[in-house]
Structures are given as structure tokens and as C-alpha cells.
XYZ file of C-alpha atoms in Angstrom:
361
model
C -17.860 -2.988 -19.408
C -20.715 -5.749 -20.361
C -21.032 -7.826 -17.162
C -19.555 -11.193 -18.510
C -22.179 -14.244 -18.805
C -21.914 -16.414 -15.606
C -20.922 -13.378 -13.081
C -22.500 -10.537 -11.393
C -21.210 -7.469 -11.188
C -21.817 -5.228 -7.656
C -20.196 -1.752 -7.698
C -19.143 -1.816 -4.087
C -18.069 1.948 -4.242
C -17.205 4.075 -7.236
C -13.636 2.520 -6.642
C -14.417 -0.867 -6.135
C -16.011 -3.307 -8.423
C -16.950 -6.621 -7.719
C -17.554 -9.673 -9.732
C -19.769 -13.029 -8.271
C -20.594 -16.147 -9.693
C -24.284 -15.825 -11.599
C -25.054 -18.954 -9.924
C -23.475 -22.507 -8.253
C -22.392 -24.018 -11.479
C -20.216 -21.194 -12.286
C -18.236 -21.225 -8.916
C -15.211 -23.294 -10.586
C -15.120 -20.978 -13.485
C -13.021 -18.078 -12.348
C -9.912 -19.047 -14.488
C -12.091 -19.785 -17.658
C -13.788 -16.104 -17.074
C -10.726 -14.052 -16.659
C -8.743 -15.718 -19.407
C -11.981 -14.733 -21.691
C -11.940 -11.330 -20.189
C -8.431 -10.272 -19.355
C -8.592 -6.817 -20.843
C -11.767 -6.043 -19.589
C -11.250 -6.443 -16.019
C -7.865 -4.649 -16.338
C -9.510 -1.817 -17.651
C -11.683 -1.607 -15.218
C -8.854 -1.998 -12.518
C -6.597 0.919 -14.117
C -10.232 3.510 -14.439
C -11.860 2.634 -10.810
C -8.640 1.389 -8.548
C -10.032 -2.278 -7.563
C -11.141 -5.077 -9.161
C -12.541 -8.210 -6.404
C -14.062 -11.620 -7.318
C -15.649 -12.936 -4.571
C -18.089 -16.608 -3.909
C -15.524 -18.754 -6.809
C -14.129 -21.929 -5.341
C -11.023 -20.660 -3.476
C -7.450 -21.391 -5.758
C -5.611 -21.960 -2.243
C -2.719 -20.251 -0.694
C -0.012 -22.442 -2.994
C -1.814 -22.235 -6.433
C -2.163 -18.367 -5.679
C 0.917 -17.523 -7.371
C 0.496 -19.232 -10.217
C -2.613 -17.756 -10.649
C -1.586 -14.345 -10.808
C 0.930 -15.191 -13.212
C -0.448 -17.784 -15.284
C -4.668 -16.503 -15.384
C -4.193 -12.975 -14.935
C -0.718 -12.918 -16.539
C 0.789 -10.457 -14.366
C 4.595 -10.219 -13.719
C 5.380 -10.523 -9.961
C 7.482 -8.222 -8.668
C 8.333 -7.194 -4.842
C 9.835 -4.023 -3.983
C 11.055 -5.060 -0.625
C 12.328 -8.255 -2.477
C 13.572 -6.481 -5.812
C 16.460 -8.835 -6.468
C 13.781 -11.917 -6.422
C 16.454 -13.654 -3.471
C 14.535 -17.365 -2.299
C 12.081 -16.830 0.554
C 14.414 -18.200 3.537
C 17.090 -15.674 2.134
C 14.296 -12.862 2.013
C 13.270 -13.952 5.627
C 16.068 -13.895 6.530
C 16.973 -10.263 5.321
C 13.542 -8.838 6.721
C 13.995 -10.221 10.190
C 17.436 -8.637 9.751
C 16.271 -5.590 9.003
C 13.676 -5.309 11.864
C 16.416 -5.908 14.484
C 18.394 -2.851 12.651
C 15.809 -0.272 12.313
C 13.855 -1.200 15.723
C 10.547 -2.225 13.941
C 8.870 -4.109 10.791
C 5.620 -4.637 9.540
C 5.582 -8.440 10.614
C 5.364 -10.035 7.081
C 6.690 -13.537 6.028
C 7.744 -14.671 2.797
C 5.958 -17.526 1.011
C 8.003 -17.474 -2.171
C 10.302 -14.616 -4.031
C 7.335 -12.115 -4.558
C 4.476 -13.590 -2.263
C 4.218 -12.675 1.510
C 1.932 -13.774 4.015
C 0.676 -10.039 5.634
C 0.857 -8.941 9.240
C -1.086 -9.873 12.207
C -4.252 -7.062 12.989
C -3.200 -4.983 16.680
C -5.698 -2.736 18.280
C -4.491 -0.040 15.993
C -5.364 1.413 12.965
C -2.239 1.838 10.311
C -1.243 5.168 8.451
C -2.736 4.764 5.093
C 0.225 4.022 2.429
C 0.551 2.804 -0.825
C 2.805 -0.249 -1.080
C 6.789 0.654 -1.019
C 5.363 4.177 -0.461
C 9.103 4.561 0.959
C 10.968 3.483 -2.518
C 11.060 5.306 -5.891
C 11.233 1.501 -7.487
C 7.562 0.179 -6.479
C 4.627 -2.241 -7.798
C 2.077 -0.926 -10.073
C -0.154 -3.619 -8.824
C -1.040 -5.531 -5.879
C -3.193 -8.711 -5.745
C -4.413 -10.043 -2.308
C -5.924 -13.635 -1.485
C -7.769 -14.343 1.656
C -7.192 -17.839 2.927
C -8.894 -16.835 6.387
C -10.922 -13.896 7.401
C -10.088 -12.708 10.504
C -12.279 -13.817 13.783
C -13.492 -10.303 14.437
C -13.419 -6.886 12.149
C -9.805 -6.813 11.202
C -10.772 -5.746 7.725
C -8.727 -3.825 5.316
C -9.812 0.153 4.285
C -9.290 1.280 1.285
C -9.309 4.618 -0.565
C -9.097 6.059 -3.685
C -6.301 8.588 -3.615
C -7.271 10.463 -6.345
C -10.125 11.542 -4.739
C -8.912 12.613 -1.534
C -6.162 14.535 -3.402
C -9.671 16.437 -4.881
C -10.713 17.039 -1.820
C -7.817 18.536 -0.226
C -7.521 22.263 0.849
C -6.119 23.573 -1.832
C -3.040 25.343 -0.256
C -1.898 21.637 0.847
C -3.113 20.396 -2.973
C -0.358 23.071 -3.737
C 2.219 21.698 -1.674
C 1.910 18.048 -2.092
C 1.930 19.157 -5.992
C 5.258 20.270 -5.607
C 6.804 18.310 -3.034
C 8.318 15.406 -2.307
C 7.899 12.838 0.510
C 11.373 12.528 2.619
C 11.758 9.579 5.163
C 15.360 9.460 7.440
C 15.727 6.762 9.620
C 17.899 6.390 12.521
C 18.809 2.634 13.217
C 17.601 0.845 16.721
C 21.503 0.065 17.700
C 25.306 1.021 16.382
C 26.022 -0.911 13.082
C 28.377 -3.591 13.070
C 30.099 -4.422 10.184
C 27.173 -6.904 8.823
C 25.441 -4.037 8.963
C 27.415 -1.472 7.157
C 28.001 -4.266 3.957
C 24.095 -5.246 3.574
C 23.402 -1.395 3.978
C 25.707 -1.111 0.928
C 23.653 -2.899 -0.675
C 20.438 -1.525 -0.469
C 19.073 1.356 -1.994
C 19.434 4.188 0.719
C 21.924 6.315 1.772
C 23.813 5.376 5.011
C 25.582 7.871 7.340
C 27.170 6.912 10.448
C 26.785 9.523 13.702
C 29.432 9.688 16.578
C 27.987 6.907 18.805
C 27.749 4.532 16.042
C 24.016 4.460 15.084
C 23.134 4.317 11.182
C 21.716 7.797 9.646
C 19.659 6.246 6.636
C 18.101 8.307 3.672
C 15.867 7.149 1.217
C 15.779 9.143 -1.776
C 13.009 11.733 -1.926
C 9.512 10.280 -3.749
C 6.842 12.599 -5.281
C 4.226 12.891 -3.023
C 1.561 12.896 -5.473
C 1.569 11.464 -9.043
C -0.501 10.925 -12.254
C -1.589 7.678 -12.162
C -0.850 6.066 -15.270
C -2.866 6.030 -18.600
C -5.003 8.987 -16.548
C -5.073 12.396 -15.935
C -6.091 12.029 -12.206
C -3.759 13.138 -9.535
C -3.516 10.659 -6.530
C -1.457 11.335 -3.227
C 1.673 8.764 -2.192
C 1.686 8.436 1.100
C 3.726 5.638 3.575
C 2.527 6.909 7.016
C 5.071 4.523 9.026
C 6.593 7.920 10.850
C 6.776 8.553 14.213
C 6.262 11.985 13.966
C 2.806 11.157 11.764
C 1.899 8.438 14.229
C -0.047 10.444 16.699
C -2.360 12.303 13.953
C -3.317 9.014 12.484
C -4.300 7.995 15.625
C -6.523 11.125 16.252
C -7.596 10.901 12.674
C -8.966 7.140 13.331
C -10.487 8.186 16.479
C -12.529 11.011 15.023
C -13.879 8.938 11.662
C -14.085 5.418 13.167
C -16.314 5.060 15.991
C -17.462 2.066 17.934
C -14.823 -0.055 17.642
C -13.456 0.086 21.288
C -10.425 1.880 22.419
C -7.694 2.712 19.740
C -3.790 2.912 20.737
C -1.243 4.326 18.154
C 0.573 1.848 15.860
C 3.619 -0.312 17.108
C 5.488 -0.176 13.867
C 5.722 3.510 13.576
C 6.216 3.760 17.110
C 9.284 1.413 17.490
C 10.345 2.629 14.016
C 12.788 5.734 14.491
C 11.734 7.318 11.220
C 10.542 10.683 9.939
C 8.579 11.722 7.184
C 8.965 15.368 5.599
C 7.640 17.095 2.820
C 10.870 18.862 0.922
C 11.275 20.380 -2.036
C 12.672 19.664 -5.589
C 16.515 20.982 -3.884
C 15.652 18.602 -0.239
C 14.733 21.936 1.032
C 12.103 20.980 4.010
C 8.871 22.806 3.207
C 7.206 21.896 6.468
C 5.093 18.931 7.386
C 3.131 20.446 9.737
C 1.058 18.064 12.492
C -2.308 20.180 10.984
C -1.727 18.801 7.870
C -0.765 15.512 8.408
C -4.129 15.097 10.378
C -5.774 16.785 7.886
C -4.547 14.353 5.138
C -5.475 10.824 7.442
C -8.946 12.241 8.104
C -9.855 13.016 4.497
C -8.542 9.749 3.509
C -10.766 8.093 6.503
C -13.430 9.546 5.505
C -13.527 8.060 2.085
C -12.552 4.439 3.460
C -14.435 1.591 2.071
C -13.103 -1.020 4.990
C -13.000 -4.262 2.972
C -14.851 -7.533 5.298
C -12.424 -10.430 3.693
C -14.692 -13.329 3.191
C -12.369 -17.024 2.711
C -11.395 -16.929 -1.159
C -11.760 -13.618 -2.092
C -9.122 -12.085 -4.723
C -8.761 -8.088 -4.950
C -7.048 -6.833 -7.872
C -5.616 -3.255 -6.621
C -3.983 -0.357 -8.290
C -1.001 0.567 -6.199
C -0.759 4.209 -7.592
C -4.600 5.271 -7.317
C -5.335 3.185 -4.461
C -4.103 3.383 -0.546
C -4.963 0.778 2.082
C -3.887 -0.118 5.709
C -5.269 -2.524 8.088
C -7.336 -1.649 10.752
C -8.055 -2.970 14.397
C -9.756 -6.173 15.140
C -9.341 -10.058 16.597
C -6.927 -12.031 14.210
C -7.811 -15.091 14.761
C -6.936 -17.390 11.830
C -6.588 -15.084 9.856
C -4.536 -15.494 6.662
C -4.063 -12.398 4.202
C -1.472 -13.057 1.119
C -0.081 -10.551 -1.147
C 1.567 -10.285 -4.195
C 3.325 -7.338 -5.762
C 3.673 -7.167 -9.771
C 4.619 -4.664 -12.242
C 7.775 -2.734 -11.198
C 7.242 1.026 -11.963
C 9.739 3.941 -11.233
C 7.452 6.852 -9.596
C 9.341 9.466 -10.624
C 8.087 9.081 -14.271
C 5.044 10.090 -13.274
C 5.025 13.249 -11.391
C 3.079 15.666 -11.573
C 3.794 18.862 -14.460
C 5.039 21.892 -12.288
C 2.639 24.133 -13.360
C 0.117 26.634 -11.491
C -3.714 24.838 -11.842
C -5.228 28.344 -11.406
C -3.677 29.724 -13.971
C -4.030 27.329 -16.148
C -7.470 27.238 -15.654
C -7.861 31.004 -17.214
C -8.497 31.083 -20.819
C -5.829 32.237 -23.146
């Protein structure tokens, strides 16, 4: 697209795109340049993965909402929050739900669909896309930085498409046909609280002898077409324990001078394990090879985003992945909002052989 008057354009990677004020007078214009260019810069979100304006006059941590609904005119929408319940209700249920399943990405609601993100550790997270774990997810994420953090803490990025590309292609094969599994077994026995809000949500619940919770999410494709594309892009939510200790060795062997690394808490405390099944829930193997495999190649095409105070990032939530990676938190303050429910399922992949259909008729 034709850079818009007032702003310049820097193509950070091929993924990323950002847009800067062409000089001081235009730093209060952000709302007045998106409203002229909506389409544009949604375009450009759904054919590279991220969109970031950067050097505007911050909109602040309470106007951010109505920003992304009133100037970019995006429905909000969180997965973890589908039923839009107020924020001290959706606390409420989150802190509940970290007691239950032994762990929680530490995240606080500011309003129905906004969320103030987790503190940085000195651990890298499994790359993911968001509500990786739920067929019902966002299409969209939009992130505001209020404060950087005091030291690294940034946020990588990757474009999934592109590290399905570059996959062997016996594991482009499998994640093709497969579908990404994740049983969880709860921290402590349920008590009847338990058992009724379980009800409610949108796993499957067994209960073993000693009492503990068997929970089942239903099976997600682990790649899919990301919409209005052709291009493939892999689905991962690396919050497993039995993942944990690749993306560990995967972070240690791409990122390098950034002190020592330790294995994230979340998927640690968090009794859950990811497999790869099949269309029947047949497990097709996950093996650790692969998972490491998978981490690294997505590593290795990280763009780790420095968060400068007032920068917006506009990200596709089905071509891009992100996780946060190690650093000093200081102050800082990192607010997301989901939009755009979309039902993954709808876009899976055709099951059909790409080497054969490759040969000509």
C-alpha cells in the first residue's frame, strides 16, 4: 500500500510493518490516519501478520478500548472470557481456575475483553497463538504498551506460516493431518464448586478414583489456512509439561547472551499434556525430537519486539505466534485485547497428499 501522508512506513521484517509519524505535528494524528485508512492497514495486517504504529501520542491504558473499537472498529472478543462476564467476575473465575489446575498465566482483567498481561520470569514461553487450547478463538489481537519493561523482556514474534515452510516435511505431513490434544489433570480433588463451574465450561470433565478432575479439551487442528490466504500456518499452545523441557533447550540453542535460562513456571506447575492425534483421537506420537524441532524453527525466525511506551501492534492470531521472553519487569505494563471470534475448525487444512498434487495431470 501507498505510505499514507503524515507517516512513515519501516518494514521491520517481512511480517511486520510499521507505521511512524512523518514528523512532530503529526504525533496526535493516529485516530484521524487510521479512520482515513482503515482498509489499508487491515490489508496489510491479514497479507504480512502485524501491523505496529509506533512515536503517536500514547491513547492511555483506559481510552485503549475504545480505541480498538471505536478507530479501528474491531469487535472485542476474549476467548478465555467468551460469555463477556464484568472484570471482577472474570477475575474472579481466572484466579479460580489457577487454584484448580495448579497454574495460570498471571493475567488480570481490566474490562470484559481487555487484560493486563503477565509479569516477564527468567524464562522464555512456548510459542502459542492466543486460546491455542480452544476451537472458539480471536482472529485478532491488539496490544498497547503503557510501560516497557526495565530490561529486555520483549515479546518474539513469528510468522507461522513460514516456519510451517520450513518444516521437515515428514512432520509438515503430520501436523497436516493432525490435531493438537491437551488433557489436564487438576492440582487437587474437585469439590462440588468445582464440578458445577466445570459444567460450564467448554471441556470435558472426568473424575479418577482419588477425586482429581480428568479434563479434555476438544482436539484443534494443528495447522490451518489462514483466512482469505492460501498459506498454511502451525497452531501451537506450548503450555505442556511434557513440551516444557524442549522449549527450554530450543531457547538455549537460538538465544544466546541473555544469562541463564530456567524452564517456564506455568507449564511446569500446569499438569497438562499436549499430543498430536488423529482425525479418530488416535495418538500419532508427539515425539520430544519433534517438539524441539518445531520451538527451534520457530526461534529462529523470531523478530523479539523492544516495546517502546505507546506503541500499538495490530496482530493476526492465525498467521502469527508470540510468547514473552526473559528479562527485568520493572514497570512494565503490556495490555491486550482479543477481537473477532473465529471457530478454527473452519479452516483446516484439505486432506490431500501435496506431492501428488504437485504432479501434473
Amino acid at each position: 500500500m501507498k505510505t499514507p501522508e503524515g507517516m512513515t512506513h519501516h518494514q521491520l521484517t517481512p511480517f511486520i510493518s510499521m507505521y511512524t509519524p512523518a514528523s512532530e505535528s503529526d504525533k496526535n494524528k493516529l485516530s484521524e490516519f487510521i479512520a482515513d485508512n482503515r482498509s489499508q492497514f487491515m490489508d496489510v495486517l491479514q497479507s504480512r501478520g502485524c501491523v505496529v504504529f509506533r512515536g503517536f501520542t500514547p491513547v492511555g491504558t483506559e481510552a485503549f478500548e475504545d480505541f480498538v473499537t471505536d478507530t479501528l472498529q474491531i469487535d472485542s472478543w476474549n476467548a478465555f472470557n467468551s460469555k463477556g462476564t464484568p472484570k471482577a467476575v472474570a477475575n474472579w473465575l481466572r484466579k479460580w481456575s489457577e487454584k484448580v489446575l495448579g497454574a495460570g498465566d498471571y493475567r488480570r482483567y481490566l474490562g470484559k475483553a481487555t487484560v493486563q498481561l503477565g509479569p516477564v520470569e527468567n524464562s522464555i514461553q512456548g510459542p502459542h497463538v492466543e486460546g491455542g487450547g480452544l476451537i472458539k478463538r480471536s482472529r485478532y489481537l491488539t496490544l498497547y504498551c503503557d510501560e516497557p519493561g526495565q530490561e529486555r523482556a520483549e515479546t518474539g514474534m513469528a510468522d507461522f506460516s513460514s516456519v510451517y515452510q520450513q518444516l521437515p516435511l515428514a512432520l509438515q505431513e503430520k501436523l497436516r493431518s493432525g490435531w493438537n490434544e491437551y488433557l489436564y489433570t487438576t492440582s487437587r480433588p474437585l469439590k462440588l464448586l468445582d464440578k458445577i463451574l466445570l459444567r460450564l465450561s467448554p471441556m470435558s470433565c472426568s473424575i479418577d478414583e482419588k477425586g482429581f478432575g480428568l479434563i479434555k479439551g476438544a482436539p484443534c487442528p494443528a495447522v490451518a489456512i489462514v483466512p482469505g490466504t492460501d498459506d498454511i500456518a502451525v497452531q501451537p499452545w506450548a503450555f505442556a509439561r511434557n513440551a516444557n523441557p524442549q522449549v527450554l533447550k530450543a531457547a538455549q540453542d537460538v538465544f544466546s547472551g541473555r544469562g541463564e535460562l530456567t524452564t517456564d513456571s506455568t507449564a511446569d506447575a500446569l499438569n497438562m499434556r499436549w499430543d498430536v492425534v488423529d482425525k479418530e483421537g488416535e495418538s500419532q506420537g508427539w515425539s520430544p525430537q519433534e517438539q524441539y524441532t518445531l520451538f527451534k524453527t520457530i526461534f529462529s525466525n523470531a523478530h523479539l519486539m523492544e516495546w517502546q511506551k505507546g506503541d500499538i501492534a495490530l496482530v493476526d492470531n492465525v498467521r502469527m505466534g508470540h510468547w514473552r521472553m526473559d528479562g527485568i519487569q520493572g514497570k512494565r505494563r503490556l495490555i491486550q485485547i482479543q477481537s473477532t471470534p473465529i471457530d478454527i475448525t473452519e479452516h483446516t487444512v484439505p486432506d490431500t497428499n501435496p506431492e501428488t498434487d504437485a504432479l501434473p495431470a
